[in-house]
Amino acid sequence: MPTQLERARDFLAEWEYEFKQIHYQQHINHIHFICPCVHLTNHLASEAACVGSPICSSQWTMECTIGNLGQEIHQPSDPFSNLAQQGIRHCQINALLAMYPDLDLSQEGANPHTSEDLGNGYVLLPKCNK
């Protein structure tokens, strides 16, 4: 493990210990103060050496992707088949956008509806209620 990752591991372990001392204080009724992410930060450095960036191996990333795909299921009669089809469609779109970046139209018209582009990076935003 490179020396920077070792130092990061040591600092994160110290931070986790101090966080638990301040917020958890070894009381079982305070355990809800400790999120899984507090404990998992202690593993970031060692996991980075093994699997790379945490964003690529995080459980949260997978759960969000599964949740987003689950929202796109339109035929509840066969949810797993529909989920697989949505996953395939996303992979195909991502592959096309990687090969042909000009197809990505999400940046065009990125300003809010009824806003007006004033030029030079300025946009007049529509009124909104608080």
XYZ file of N, CA and C in Angstrom:
390
model
N 0.857 -1.173 0.000
C 0.000 0.000 0.000
C 0.908 1.243 0.000
N 0.671 2.173 -0.907
C 1.498 3.376 -0.951
C 1.443 4.155 0.361
N 2.480 4.921 0.604
C 2.595 5.633 1.884
C 1.475 6.644 2.097
N 1.009 7.301 1.028
C -0.084 8.258 1.193
C -1.363 7.564 1.650
N -1.630 6.365 1.112
C -2.815 5.621 1.541
C -2.674 5.155 2.988
N -1.468 4.794 3.383
C -1.243 4.396 4.772
C -1.491 5.570 5.718
N -1.009 6.746 5.346
C -1.236 7.935 6.171
C -2.725 8.262 6.221
N -3.398 8.152 5.082
C -4.836 8.424 5.043
C -5.581 7.440 5.934
N -5.179 6.167 5.894
C -5.814 5.148 6.737
C -5.642 5.495 8.218
N -4.443 5.917 8.595
C -4.184 6.266 9.994
C -5.017 7.475 10.422
N -5.081 8.506 9.582
C -5.861 9.699 9.910
C -7.351 9.380 10.007
N -7.853 8.555 9.073
C -9.270 8.202 9.101
C -9.617 7.355 10.324
N -8.703 6.461 10.707
C -8.943 5.647 11.905
C -8.985 6.533 13.146
N -8.099 7.511 13.193
C -8.100 8.454 14.328
C -9.379 9.288 14.341
N -9.809 9.752 13.154
C -11.042 10.533 13.061
C -12.251 9.711 13.517
N -12.315 8.446 13.069
C -13.447 7.596 13.450
C -13.487 7.410 14.965
N -12.335 7.156 15.557
C -12.274 6.956 17.004
C -12.751 8.205 17.742
N -12.256 9.379 17.314
C -12.662 10.624 17.965
C -14.147 10.911 17.761
N -14.654 10.652 16.577
C -16.077 10.861 16.303
C -16.928 9.995 17.220
N -16.533 8.740 17.370
C -17.297 7.839 18.237
C -17.211 8.270 19.694
N -16.046 8.767 20.112
C -15.904 9.229 21.492
C -16.799 10.436 21.762
N -16.900 11.325 20.795
C -17.699 12.539 20.988
C -19.188 12.244 20.897
N -19.611 11.494 19.878
C -21.038 11.327 19.607
C -21.638 10.037 20.173
N -20.882 8.982 20.201
C -21.395 7.688 20.634
C -21.164 7.466 22.129
N -19.988 7.800 22.615
C -19.618 7.739 24.033
C -19.859 6.369 24.659
N -19.757 5.319 23.858
C -19.899 3.943 24.346
C -21.261 3.654 24.971
N -22.271 4.476 24.671
C -23.622 4.236 25.162
C -24.432 3.557 24.062
N -25.038 2.420 24.381
C -25.791 1.673 23.385
C -26.979 2.474 22.858
N -27.540 3.357 23.673
C -28.685 4.147 23.218
C -28.272 5.313 22.320
N -26.959 5.512 22.125
C -26.462 6.551 21.209
C -25.986 5.974 19.881
N -26.149 4.678 19.696
C -25.593 4.045 18.498
C -26.215 4.589 17.211
N -27.421 5.140 17.294
C -28.045 5.695 16.098
C -27.300 6.931 15.588
N -26.390 7.491 16.391
C -25.592 8.615 15.922
C -24.512 8.167 14.932
N -24.174 6.895 14.965
C -23.109 6.381 14.113
C -23.727 5.808 12.842
N -23.609 6.547 11.781
C -24.087 6.070 10.481
C -23.094 5.045 9.950
N -23.551 4.164 9.055
C -22.596 3.232 8.446
C -21.462 3.959 7.726
N -21.755 5.148 7.196
C -20.703 5.862 6.468
C -19.572 6.292 7.388
N -19.854 6.517 8.675
C -18.790 6.887 9.610
C -17.826 5.722 9.767
N -18.373 4.534 9.909
C -17.512 3.362 10.055
C -16.799 3.038 8.738
N -17.500 3.177 7.631
C -16.915 2.797 6.343
C -15.774 3.710 5.919
N -15.749 4.948 6.402
C -14.635 5.828 6.035
C -13.307 5.257 6.495
N -13.330 4.482 7.548
C -12.110 3.856 8.046
C -11.539 2.852 7.048
N -12.369 2.347 6.155
C -11.930 1.340 5.189
C -11.572 1.939 3.828
N -11.750 3.248 3.650
C -11.536 3.855 2.338
C -10.125 3.644 1.805
N -9.127 3.891 2.628
C -7.743 3.804 2.149
C -7.372 2.383 1.749
N -7.711 1.406 2.584
C -7.346 0.027 2.248
C -8.124 -0.485 1.040
N -9.385 -0.081 0.925
C -10.176 -0.501 -0.234
C -9.716 0.192 -1.510
N -9.252 1.435 -1.404
C -8.756 2.144 -2.587
C -7.555 1.422 -3.174
N -6.734 0.841 -2.320
C -5.573 0.097 -2.810
C -6.000 -1.187 -3.525
N -7.122 -1.763 -3.104
C -7.572 -3.037 -3.688
C -8.480 -2.864 -4.896
N -9.489 -2.006 -4.786
C -10.519 -1.921 -5.836
C -10.611 -0.569 -6.521
N -9.825 0.393 -6.083
C -9.868 1.702 -6.724
C -10.784 2.666 -6.005
N -11.245 3.652 -6.744
C -12.058 4.722 -6.184
C -13.324 4.180 -5.532
N -13.699 4.703 -4.355
C -14.892 4.218 -3.661
C -16.180 4.422 -4.461
N -16.243 5.434 -5.311
C -17.461 5.668 -6.077
C -17.750 4.492 -7.017
N -16.704 3.760 -7.390
C -16.884 2.623 -8.300
C -17.275 1.352 -7.561
N -17.082 1.309 -6.264
C -17.358 0.081 -5.521
C -18.324 0.288 -4.360
N -18.907 1.450 -4.264
C -19.751 1.775 -3.127
C -21.105 1.089 -3.205
N -21.585 0.631 -2.071
C -22.914 0.032 -1.993
C -23.973 1.081 -2.266
N -23.736 2.324 -1.823
C -24.694 3.399 -2.036
C -24.926 3.616 -3.522
N -23.858 3.603 -4.309
C -23.992 3.799 -5.751
C -24.872 2.722 -6.362
N -24.650 1.478 -5.958
C -25.456 0.378 -6.487
C -26.910 0.494 -6.035
N -27.140 0.848 -4.783
C -28.505 0.975 -4.293
C -29.258 2.082 -5.026
N -28.584 3.198 -5.292
C -29.236 4.293 -6.028
C -29.554 3.870 -7.455
N -28.625 3.165 -8.082
C -28.865 2.697 -9.452
C -30.037 1.731 -9.488
N -30.080 0.810 -8.556
C -31.189 -0.143 -8.494
C -32.499 0.591 -8.233
N -32.473 1.575 -7.333
C -33.681 2.354 -7.050
C -34.157 3.124 -8.264
N -33.219 3.746 -8.987
C -33.589 4.497 -10.185
C -34.164 3.582 -11.255
N -33.553 2.425 -11.448
C -34.080 1.477 -12.435
C -35.442 0.956 -11.996
N -35.603 0.732 -10.702
C -36.885 0.253 -10.195
C -38.012 1.241 -10.442
N -37.695 2.529 -10.418
C -38.713 3.546 -10.682
C -39.127 3.557 -12.154
N -38.263 3.050 -13.014
C -38.550 3.078 -14.442
C -39.362 1.870 -14.922
N -39.614 0.921 -14.047
C -40.377 -0.260 -14.451
C -41.824 0.152 -14.688
N -42.299 -0.116 -15.889
C -43.658 0.284 -16.249
C -44.630 -0.893 -16.319
N -44.131 -2.113 -16.403
C -44.979 -3.299 -16.496
C -44.761 -4.151 -15.247
N -45.584 -3.994 -14.218
C -45.359 -4.731 -12.977
C -45.617 -6.234 -13.084
N -46.149 -6.685 -14.223
C -46.442 -8.115 -14.343
C -45.173 -8.953 -14.416
N -44.075 -8.416 -14.927
C -42.813 -9.140 -15.035
C -41.671 -8.194 -14.647
N -41.551 -7.848 -13.351
C -40.629 -6.787 -12.950
C -39.163 -7.086 -13.243
N -38.716 -8.343 -13.096
C -37.305 -8.630 -13.290
C -36.904 -8.517 -14.756
N -37.768 -8.956 -15.639
C -37.495 -8.807 -17.063
C -37.465 -7.337 -17.447
N -38.410 -6.566 -16.920
C -38.446 -5.134 -17.209
C -37.236 -4.422 -16.628
N -36.817 -4.825 -15.434
C -35.632 -4.236 -14.820
C -34.398 -4.519 -15.666
N -34.285 -5.743 -16.158
C -33.161 -6.104 -17.024
C -33.177 -5.276 -18.299
N -34.355 -5.089 -18.883
C -34.461 -4.289 -20.108
C -34.064 -2.830 -19.863
N -34.464 -2.275 -18.720
C -34.078 -0.895 -18.402
C -32.565 -0.791 -18.227
N -31.970 -1.772 -17.579
C -30.508 -1.783 -17.411
C -29.793 -1.865 -18.750
N -30.296 -2.722 -19.644
C -29.705 -2.844 -20.981
C -29.835 -1.535 -21.741
N -30.991 -0.895 -21.632
C -31.202 0.369 -22.344
C -30.232 1.442 -21.848
N -30.044 1.522 -20.535
C -29.096 2.502 -19.986
C -27.676 2.212 -20.457
N -27.290 0.946 -20.484
C -25.944 0.580 -20.952
C -25.763 0.958 -22.419
N -26.774 0.713 -23.234
C -26.680 1.068 -24.644
C -26.554 2.579 -24.830
N -27.348 3.342 -24.092
C -27.280 4.803 -24.190
C -25.913 5.303 -23.735
N -25.402 4.776 -22.621
C -24.086 5.192 -22.129
C -22.986 4.851 -23.121
N -23.087 3.678 -23.757
C -22.084 3.296 -24.753
C -22.125 4.231 -25.955
N -23.331 4.566 -26.417
C -23.447 5.491 -27.547
C -22.896 6.876 -27.195
N -23.214 7.360 -26.005
C -22.723 8.679 -25.599
C -21.208 8.690 -25.426
N -20.634 7.550 -25.017
C -19.177 7.470 -24.894
C -18.514 7.489 -26.271
N -19.154 6.835 -27.268
C -18.584 6.793 -28.620
C -18.840 8.073 -29.392
N -20.008 8.684 -29.170
C -20.412 9.883 -29.911
C -20.902 10.950 -28.927
N -19.993 11.695 -28.300
C -20.387 12.697 -27.302
C -21.314 13.781 -27.868
N -21.281 14.001 -29.171
C -22.143 15.026 -29.767
C -23.627 14.673 -29.652
N -23.947 13.411 -29.366
C -25.344 13.002 -29.228
C -25.956 13.484 -27.909
N -25.107 13.869 -26.968
C -25.604 14.284 -25.649
C -26.226 15.666 -25.755
N -27.545 15.715 -25.775
C -28.272 16.971 -25.881
C -28.691 17.525 -24.529
N -28.245 16.874 -23.443
C -28.672 17.308 -22.113
C -28.128 18.691 -21.766
N -27.020 19.096 -22.365
C -26.462 20.409 -22.073
C -27.176 21.521 -22.835
N -27.790 21.181 -23.973
C -28.531 22.184 -24.726
C -29.825 22.490 -23.988
N -30.130 23.748 -23.858
C -31.363 24.119 -23.168
C -31.328 23.757 -21.697
N -30.136 23.806 -21.093
C -30.018 23.431 -19.684
C -30.600 24.497 -18.761
N -30.886 25.663 -19.298
C -31.481 26.721 -18.474
C -32.929 26.377 -18.168
N -33.441 26.845 -17.036
C -34.828 26.545 -16.665
C -35.828 27.050 -17.715
N -36.970 26.398 -17.739
C -38.051 26.784 -18.646
C -38.465 28.225 -18.363
N -38.734 28.971 -19.363
C -39.133 30.386 -19.345
C -38.014 31.326 -18.895
N -36.767 30.822 -18.812
C -35.654 31.723 -18.534
C -35.176 32.303 -19.864
N -34.391 33.358 -19.772
C -33.916 33.997 -20.997
C -32.402 34.161 -20.917
N -31.718 33.657 -21.935
C -30.264 33.772 -21.998
C -29.907 35.192 -22.395
N -29.189 35.906 -21.526
C -28.807 37.290 -21.781
C -27.436 37.402 -22.441
N -26.761 36.283 -22.612
C -25.431 36.289 -23.210
C -24.342 36.480 -22.169
N -23.104 36.255 -22.551
C -21.935 36.409 -21.667
C -22.069 35.609 -20.376
N -22.760 34.483 -20.425
C -22.907 33.626 -19.258
C -23.987 34.042 -18.273
N -24.806 35.036 -18.636
C -25.875 35.491 -17.751
C -27.223 34.975 -18.239
N -28.061 34.580 -17.275
C -29.405 34.079 -17.585
C -30.394 34.801 -16.681
N -31.463 35.296 -17.285
C -32.540 35.906 -16.512
C -33.497 34.785 -16.122
N -33.535 34.484 -14.834
C -34.361 33.383 -14.344
C -35.810 33.812 -14.204
N -36.742 32.855 -14.325
C -38.158 33.201 -14.168
C -38.467 33.490 -12.712
N -39.566 34.189 -12.486
C -39.975 34.450 -11.108
C -40.396 33.151 -10.459
N -40.283 33.097 -9.150
C -40.723 31.890 -8.435
C -41.286 32.312 -7.086
N -42.236 31.536 -6.605
C -42.835 31.779 -5.294
C -41.986 31.137 -4.221
N -41.933 31.724 -3.062
C -41.179 31.133 -1.959
C -42.066 30.189 -1.193
